[in-house]
Amino acid sequence: MVEKKKNTFLRNGIILIVTFLLGMLFLYGIFYLFPNVIGETITKVERDVTVTDEGIADAVDKVYDAVVVVNTYVNGEAYSSGTGFVYKTEDKTAYLLTNNHVIENADDVYVTFTDGTIVEANIVGADVYSDVAVLSVDEDYIISIAEIGSSEDARLGDTVFAIGAPLDSAYSWSVTRGIVSGKDRLVQVELTSGNTKTPMIVNTIQTDAAINSGNSGGPLANSNGEVIGITSIKLASSSIEGMGFAIPIETAIEYAEQLISGNEVERPYLGIYMLDVTSAYYYREYYDIIREANVTSGVIVTDFEDNSPAAAAGLEIRDIITKVDGHDISSSAYLRYYLYKHNVGDEMTLTILRNGRERDINVMLTAS
């Protein structure tokens, strides 16, 4: 009887062990074949981002009636058109910002407001190198004044929009929307003054908001309806799309206030004639100098003006300027850019190559 009970206990124990092993084997198979079914529970906290798009109509309303269409005339005939906007009033006079290239060479300038009123505007002043011009009209014609914002506070990806008159008056006050695509973009342009064309580097805000011919001089505004720039440049080719540029509003107003005060914008000068190294390769008299200096960019001094700051500082003909204040100079356009960041009376350091040796020369800048 005891032996029978012992056998029964042994058999039940074997069954229990086999069942346990089979169960473990089964669980192993589940983990092996379906690793994501059973696993460690992980608590994961993510930032909630809500994206809404209700448009920018309220922002557009704030600046819309401050925008004008600018039409210019030469000898009584239509010459060019662009855009501008009212940025302030003072002593019963309203002042409008636009681009210099919009009103350049004009005998007469007329502005059209959103209510259809057409008024002859006075040219207060214009500056070729900043491409800024100021117009004025009687304050009584003004419907609205643009609110000025800050380009410095703008961030990449911020919503911006432009208002202007692309192509012709049939599309006046068109609104185009985009984002801030880049800041402090140095863009080379060719500025015209009379018969002289001068390559210049301009510091700009880049945007993908559509900028077309006729938009020049109009506002680039942020999503609060504050103007942060003046639309000025568009790069156009079959391989480029959505690359427009605007002059930062701080720069534009700085020059505008000088013009309104009756002062010409005063810039320092070096008093040199120069040739880009990239162009000088084609001149026999400079080829050997460039080869000996082993440079591929920079500016060669070809001559001086009498009593110029450069001559007084000890520059010599055939010196190659490679840096201004430590900044590499690839062309005369970049030299002008860094030169015009200075004021009259400042000292500027030029790094030059002379007879194969590098040296620094300090130049005391004066007005031309």
Short mmCIF file of C-alpha atoms in Angstrom, two decimals:
data_model
loop_
_atom_site.label_atom_id
_atom_site.label_comp_id
_atom_site.label_asym_id
_atom_site.label_seq_id
_atom_site.Cartn_x
_atom_site.Cartn_y
_atom_site.Cartn_z
CA MET A 1 0.00 0.00 0.00
CA VAL A 2 2.86 2.32 0.94
CA GLU A 3 4.72 1.32 -2.21
CA LYS A 4 1.66 2.16 -4.33
CA LYS A 5 1.38 5.64 -2.78
CA LYS A 6 5.09 6.25 -3.40
CA ASN A 7 4.71 5.35 -7.08
CA THR A 8 1.68 7.65 -7.41
CA PHE A 9 3.58 10.56 -5.81
CA LEU A 10 6.56 9.99 -8.09
CA ARG A 11 4.36 9.87 -11.18
CA ASN A 12 2.56 13.12 -10.22
CA GLY A 13 5.92 14.81 -9.60
CA ILE A 14 7.22 13.78 -13.02
CA ILE A 15 4.01 15.06 -14.66
CA LEU A 16 4.38 18.40 -12.82
CA ILE A 17 8.00 18.83 -13.89
CA VAL A 18 7.22 17.91 -17.50
CA THR A 19 4.28 20.34 -17.51
CA PHE A 20 6.50 23.12 -16.11
CA LEU A 21 9.19 22.47 -18.73
CA LEU A 22 6.63 22.43 -21.52
CA GLY A 23 5.22 25.73 -20.25
CA MET A 24 8.66 27.32 -20.19
CA LEU A 25 9.33 26.05 -23.68
CA PHE A 26 6.04 27.52 -24.84
CA LEU A 27 6.86 30.95 -23.32
CA TYR A 28 10.31 30.86 -24.88
CA GLY A 29 8.70 30.24 -28.26
CA ILE A 30 6.38 33.21 -27.78
CA PHE A 31 9.28 35.52 -26.89
CA TYR A 32 11.35 34.18 -29.78
CA LEU A 33 8.65 34.40 -32.44
CA PHE A 34 6.84 37.51 -31.15
CA PRO A 35 9.33 39.68 -29.26
CA ASN A 36 7.05 42.76 -29.32
CA VAL A 37 4.01 41.03 -27.86
CA ILE A 38 5.43 40.75 -24.37
CA GLY A 39 8.08 43.14 -23.22
CA GLU A 40 9.09 45.81 -20.81
CA THR A 41 6.59 48.58 -20.32
CA ILE A 42 8.26 51.96 -20.98
CA THR A 43 6.68 55.26 -20.05
CA LYS A 44 7.50 57.81 -22.76
CA VAL A 45 6.75 61.52 -22.49
CA GLU A 46 6.63 63.51 -25.71
CA ARG A 47 6.04 67.21 -26.31
CA ASP A 48 2.58 67.93 -27.65
CA VAL A 49 2.72 70.16 -30.72
CA THR A 50 -0.46 71.68 -32.05
CA VAL A 51 -0.29 72.99 -35.59
CA THR A 52 -3.01 75.34 -36.75
CA ASP A 53 -3.20 77.59 -39.77
CA GLU A 54 -5.83 80.27 -39.67
CA GLY A 55 -4.10 82.47 -42.24
CA ILE A 56 -2.48 85.87 -41.80
CA ALA A 57 -5.41 88.10 -42.79
CA ASP A 58 -5.28 90.12 -39.55
CA ALA A 59 -1.57 90.77 -40.01
CA VAL A 60 -2.11 91.80 -43.64
CA ASP A 61 -4.87 94.23 -42.57
CA LYS A 62 -2.43 96.04 -40.29
CA VAL A 63 -0.04 97.02 -43.09
CA TYR A 64 -2.15 96.80 -46.25
CA ASP A 65 -3.38 100.42 -46.41
CA ALA A 66 0.10 101.75 -45.71
CA VAL A 67 1.35 100.27 -49.02
CA VAL A 68 1.44 102.39 -52.17
CA VAL A 69 2.15 101.77 -55.83
CA VAL A 70 5.01 103.96 -57.08
CA ASN A 71 5.02 105.13 -60.71
CA THR A 72 7.82 107.21 -62.21
CA TYR A 73 7.97 109.39 -65.31
CA VAL A 74 10.77 110.75 -67.48
CA ASN A 75 9.98 113.61 -69.88
CA GLY A 76 6.30 113.04 -69.21
CA GLU A 77 6.34 109.38 -70.19
CA ALA A 78 5.90 106.37 -67.91
CA TYR A 79 9.34 105.06 -66.98
CA SER A 80 9.10 102.47 -64.18
CA SER A 81 6.92 101.24 -61.35
CA GLY A 82 7.41 99.66 -57.98
CA THR A 83 6.10 99.67 -54.45
CA GLY A 84 6.57 101.69 -51.27
CA PHE A 85 4.99 102.13 -47.86
CA VAL A 86 4.32 104.86 -45.32
CA TYR A 87 6.62 104.44 -42.37
CA LYS A 88 6.12 107.65 -40.38
CA THR A 89 4.54 111.11 -40.26
CA GLU A 90 6.11 114.24 -38.88
CA ASP A 91 5.05 117.91 -38.96
CA LYS A 92 2.11 117.24 -41.27
CA THR A 93 4.34 115.34 -43.70
CA ALA A 94 4.22 111.61 -44.39
CA TYR A 95 7.40 109.78 -45.31
CA LEU A 96 7.44 106.71 -47.54
CA LEU A 97 10.22 104.15 -48.00
CA THR A 98 11.04 102.52 -51.33
CA ASN A 99 14.12 101.40 -53.28
CA ASN A 100 16.52 103.78 -54.97
CA HIS A 101 16.34 101.72 -58.15
CA VAL A 102 12.56 102.26 -58.27
CA ILE A 103 12.79 106.08 -58.51
CA GLU A 104 16.26 106.46 -60.05
CA ASN A 105 16.41 108.84 -63.05
CA ALA A 106 12.78 109.89 -62.55
CA ASP A 107 11.62 113.44 -63.27
CA ASP A 108 8.27 112.90 -61.56
CA VAL A 109 7.02 110.33 -59.05
CA TYR A 110 3.39 109.53 -58.29
CA VAL A 111 2.04 107.22 -55.59
CA THR A 112 -1.32 105.48 -55.59
CA PHE A 113 -3.08 104.59 -52.33
CA THR A 114 -5.40 101.64 -51.76
CA ASP A 115 -8.47 103.92 -52.04
CA GLY A 116 -7.41 104.90 -55.57
CA THR A 117 -6.06 108.35 -54.68
CA ILE A 118 -3.07 109.35 -56.82
CA VAL A 119 -0.66 111.94 -55.42
CA GLU A 120 2.57 113.44 -56.74
CA ALA A 121 5.36 112.66 -54.30
CA ASN A 122 8.53 114.58 -53.52
CA ILE A 123 11.85 112.77 -53.60
CA VAL A 124 13.36 113.58 -50.22
CA GLY A 125 16.56 111.71 -50.97
CA ALA A 126 18.05 108.47 -52.22
CA ASP A 127 21.19 106.42 -51.67
CA VAL A 128 22.59 104.20 -54.37
CA TYR A 129 24.66 101.85 -52.22
CA SER A 130 21.97 100.98 -49.68
CA ASP A 131 19.29 101.07 -52.44
CA VAL A 132 17.05 103.13 -50.14
CA ALA A 133 14.94 106.12 -51.17
CA VAL A 134 12.53 108.34 -49.23
CA LEU A 135 9.44 110.03 -50.68
CA SER A 136 7.11 112.48 -48.99
CA VAL A 137 3.46 113.53 -49.39
CA ASP A 138 1.05 115.62 -47.37
CA GLU A 139 -0.13 113.77 -44.25
CA ASP A 140 -3.79 114.33 -45.20
CA TYR A 141 -3.60 111.66 -47.90
CA ILE A 142 -2.45 108.94 -45.52
CA ILE A 143 -4.81 106.06 -44.78
CA SER A 144 -2.50 104.05 -42.53
CA ILE A 145 1.09 103.97 -41.24
CA ALA A 146 3.05 100.72 -41.22
CA GLU A 147 4.12 99.36 -37.86
CA ILE A 148 7.88 98.79 -37.75
CA GLY A 149 9.22 95.51 -36.35
CA SER A 150 12.67 94.03 -35.86
CA SER A 151 14.57 91.95 -38.41
CA GLU A 152 17.07 91.07 -35.69
CA ASP A 153 14.36 89.31 -33.68
CA ALA A 154 13.15 87.31 -36.71
CA ARG A 155 13.98 83.60 -36.59
CA LEU A 156 14.53 81.10 -39.36
CA GLY A 157 11.18 79.58 -40.24
CA ASP A 158 9.11 82.57 -39.07
CA THR A 159 6.14 83.36 -41.30
CA VAL A 160 6.58 86.51 -43.41
CA PHE A 161 4.64 88.08 -46.25
CA ALA A 162 5.22 90.70 -48.92
CA ILE A 163 2.76 93.19 -50.39
CA GLY A 164 3.46 94.84 -53.71
CA ALA A 165 2.56 95.50 -57.31
CA PRO A 166 4.11 92.64 -59.30
CA LEU A 167 4.36 93.04 -63.08
CA ASP A 168 1.96 95.98 -63.43
CA SER A 169 -0.87 97.89 -61.76
CA ALA A 170 -3.39 95.16 -62.60
CA TYR A 171 -1.91 93.10 -59.76
CA SER A 172 -1.36 95.91 -57.27
CA TRP A 173 -1.37 95.08 -53.56
CA SER A 174 -0.81 91.37 -54.17
CA VAL A 175 0.06 89.45 -51.01
CA THR A 176 2.59 86.60 -51.09
CA ARG A 177 3.51 84.47 -48.13
CA GLY A 178 6.59 82.52 -47.10
CA ILE A 179 9.11 82.13 -44.33
CA VAL A 180 12.42 83.63 -43.26
CA SER A 181 14.78 81.36 -45.20
CA GLY A 182 18.02 82.98 -44.11
CA LYS A 183 19.50 85.95 -42.29
CA ASP A 184 22.62 88.01 -42.95
CA ARG A 185 22.80 86.75 -46.51
CA LEU A 186 25.57 88.56 -48.41
CA VAL A 187 24.27 88.94 -51.95
CA GLN A 188 26.23 90.52 -54.79
CA VAL A 189 24.34 93.05 -56.89
CA GLU A 190 25.33 95.52 -59.59
CA LEU A 191 24.30 99.05 -58.67
CA THR A 192 23.98 101.73 -61.35
CA SER A 193 24.72 105.39 -60.83
CA GLY A 194 24.52 107.33 -64.08
CA ASN A 195 26.66 105.39 -66.53
CA THR A 196 28.68 103.71 -63.79
CA LYS A 197 27.96 100.14 -62.70
CA THR A 198 29.42 99.11 -59.38
CA PRO A 199 29.42 95.57 -57.94
CA MET A 200 28.30 95.64 -54.30
CA ILE A 201 27.65 93.15 -51.53
CA VAL A 202 24.36 93.70 -49.70
CA ASN A 203 23.41 92.21 -46.33
CA THR A 204 19.84 90.89 -46.64
CA ILE A 205 17.05 88.75 -45.26
CA GLN A 206 16.28 85.76 -47.48
CA THR A 207 12.69 84.63 -47.99
CA ASP A 208 10.80 82.19 -50.18
CA ALA A 209 7.79 84.52 -50.39
CA ALA A 210 7.26 85.23 -54.08
CA ILE A 211 9.03 88.46 -55.10
CA ASN A 212 8.43 89.70 -58.63
CA SER A 213 9.27 92.74 -60.72
CA GLY A 214 7.25 95.59 -59.23
CA ASN A 215 7.49 94.29 -55.67
CA SER A 216 10.69 96.29 -55.19
CA GLY A 217 10.41 98.81 -52.38
CA GLY A 218 7.44 97.12 -50.71
CA PRO A 219 7.29 95.79 -47.16
CA LEU A 220 8.32 92.36 -45.94
CA ALA A 221 6.28 91.88 -42.76
CA ASN A 222 6.12 89.28 -39.99
CA SER A 223 3.04 87.42 -38.77
CA ASN A 224 2.23 90.33 -36.45
CA GLY A 225 1.97 92.69 -39.40
CA GLU A 226 5.20 94.49 -38.48
CA VAL A 227 7.58 95.48 -41.28
CA ILE A 228 11.01 93.84 -40.92
CA GLY A 229 12.45 94.59 -44.35
CA ILE A 230 12.12 96.22 -47.77
CA THR A 231 11.87 93.74 -50.63
CA SER A 232 14.65 94.47 -53.07
CA ILE A 233 16.19 91.54 -54.93
CA LYS A 234 15.14 88.28 -56.55
CA LEU A 235 17.49 85.64 -57.94
CA ALA A 236 15.95 84.23 -61.07
CA SER A 237 17.01 81.37 -63.32
CA SER A 238 15.71 78.00 -64.45
CA SER A 239 17.57 76.34 -61.56
CA ILE A 240 16.42 78.76 -58.81
CA GLU A 241 13.01 79.11 -57.25
CA GLY A 242 11.83 80.94 -54.17
CA MET A 243 14.91 83.06 -53.43
CA GLY A 244 13.93 86.65 -52.65
CA PHE A 245 15.83 89.15 -50.54
CA ALA A 246 14.95 92.17 -48.44
CA ILE A 247 16.96 95.00 -46.89
CA PRO A 248 16.67 94.79 -43.08
CA ILE A 249 14.35 97.53 -41.83
CA GLU A 250 16.94 98.80 -39.33
CA THR A 251 19.40 99.47 -42.15
CA ALA A 252 16.75 101.17 -44.31
CA ILE A 253 15.56 103.47 -41.53
CA GLU A 254 19.12 104.41 -40.55
CA TYR A 255 19.76 105.75 -44.05
CA ALA A 256 16.25 107.18 -44.40
CA GLU A 257 16.66 109.31 -41.29
CA GLN A 258 19.91 110.75 -42.66
CA LEU A 259 18.17 111.64 -45.90
CA ILE A 260 15.21 113.21 -44.12
CA SER A 261 17.54 115.33 -42.00
CA GLY A 262 18.89 116.81 -45.22
CA ASN A 263 22.26 115.12 -45.04
CA GLU A 264 23.75 113.04 -47.78
CA VAL A 265 24.80 109.60 -46.66
CA GLU A 266 28.49 110.02 -45.95
CA ARG A 267 30.74 107.04 -46.50
CA PRO A 268 34.47 106.59 -46.03
CA TYR A 269 36.74 105.96 -48.97
CA LEU A 270 40.20 104.58 -49.64
CA GLY A 271 40.95 106.51 -52.79
CA ILE A 272 42.32 103.63 -54.83
CA TYR A 273 41.67 102.21 -58.26
CA MET A 274 41.48 98.45 -58.08
CA LEU A 275 41.14 95.29 -60.10
CA ASP A 276 39.94 91.89 -58.91
CA VAL A 277 42.62 89.20 -58.96
CA THR A 278 40.23 86.95 -60.88
CA SER A 279 40.08 89.55 -63.66
CA ALA A 280 43.75 90.59 -63.48
CA TYR A 281 44.87 87.17 -64.76
CA TYR A 282 44.03 88.43 -68.24
CA TYR A 283 46.37 91.43 -67.96
CA ARG A 284 49.99 90.68 -68.77
CA GLU A 285 51.34 93.33 -66.40
CA TYR A 286 49.65 91.64 -63.39
CA TYR A 287 49.99 87.98 -64.29
CA ASP A 288 53.48 87.54 -62.84
CA ILE A 289 52.55 89.38 -59.64
CA ILE A 290 49.58 87.07 -59.05
CA ARG A 291 51.62 83.97 -59.80
CA GLU A 292 54.44 85.00 -57.45
CA ALA A 293 51.94 85.85 -54.69
CA ASN A 294 50.23 82.47 -55.23
CA VAL A 295 46.72 83.88 -54.69
CA THR A 296 43.44 83.15 -56.42
CA SER A 297 41.39 86.01 -54.97
CA GLY A 298 41.85 89.51 -53.64
CA VAL A 299 42.13 93.03 -55.04
CA ILE A 300 45.11 94.60 -56.81
CA VAL A 301 45.83 98.31 -56.29
CA THR A 302 46.28 99.77 -59.78
CA ASP A 303 46.42 103.50 -58.96
CA PHE A 304 45.66 106.17 -56.33
CA GLU A 305 43.74 109.39 -56.06
CA ASP A 306 45.77 112.40 -54.95
CA ASN A 307 46.00 112.80 -51.17
CA SER A 308 43.93 109.67 -50.60
CA PRO A 309 43.81 107.82 -47.25
CA ALA A 310 45.36 104.74 -48.91
CA ALA A 311 48.35 106.71 -50.23
CA ALA A 312 48.85 108.41 -46.87
CA ALA A 313 48.86 105.00 -45.15
CA GLY A 314 51.63 103.70 -47.39
CA LEU A 315 49.82 101.47 -49.88
CA GLU A 316 51.61 101.03 -53.17
CA ILE A 317 50.56 100.27 -56.71
CA ARG A 318 50.51 96.49 -57.31
CA ASP A 319 49.84 95.68 -53.66
CA ILE A 320 47.30 92.85 -53.37
CA ILE A 321 44.68 93.41 -50.67
CA THR A 322 43.60 90.05 -49.25
CA LYS A 323 41.84 91.01 -46.00
CA VAL A 324 39.98 93.89 -44.37
CA ASP A 325 39.94 93.84 -40.57
CA GLY A 326 40.74 90.13 -40.71
CA HIS A 327 37.93 89.31 -43.17
CA ASP A 328 38.98 87.58 -46.40
CA ILE A 329 38.44 89.72 -49.48
CA SER A 330 37.59 87.80 -52.62
CA SER A 331 36.71 90.83 -54.77
CA SER A 332 36.27 94.60 -54.84
CA ALA A 333 32.59 94.10 -53.97
CA TYR A 334 33.56 92.55 -50.63
CA LEU A 335 36.16 95.25 -50.01
CA ARG A 336 33.45 97.90 -50.40
CA TYR A 337 31.11 95.93 -48.13
CA TYR A 338 33.58 95.91 -45.22
CA LEU A 339 34.75 99.46 -45.97
CA TYR A 340 31.17 100.80 -45.76
CA LYS A 341 30.65 99.15 -42.38
CA HIS A 342 33.01 101.85 -41.10
CA ASN A 343 32.37 105.53 -40.46
CA VAL A 344 34.44 108.49 -41.54
CA GLY A 345 37.23 108.87 -39.00
CA ASP A 346 37.54 105.14 -38.26
CA GLU A 347 40.77 103.22 -38.66
CA MET A 348 40.68 100.16 -40.90
CA THR A 349 43.30 97.43 -41.16
CA LEU A 350 44.24 96.10 -44.60
CA THR A 351 46.22 92.90 -45.00
CA ILE A 352 48.28 93.08 -48.18
CA LEU A 353 50.80 91.04 -50.13
CA ARG A 354 53.83 92.97 -51.39
CA ASN A 355 56.80 91.27 -53.01
CA GLY A 356 55.53 87.94 -51.73
CA ARG A 357 55.35 89.09 -48.10
CA GLU A 358 52.22 89.64 -46.05
CA ARG A 359 51.85 92.75 -43.92
CA ASP A 360 49.13 94.82 -42.21
CA ILE A 361 48.58 98.49 -42.99
CA ASN A 362 46.30 100.73 -40.91
CA VAL A 363 44.33 103.32 -42.86
CA MET A 364 42.63 106.36 -41.31
CA LEU A 365 39.41 106.76 -43.29
CA THR A 366 38.18 110.13 -44.53
CA ALA A 367 35.24 111.32 -46.61
CA SER A 368 35.62 111.47 -50.36
#
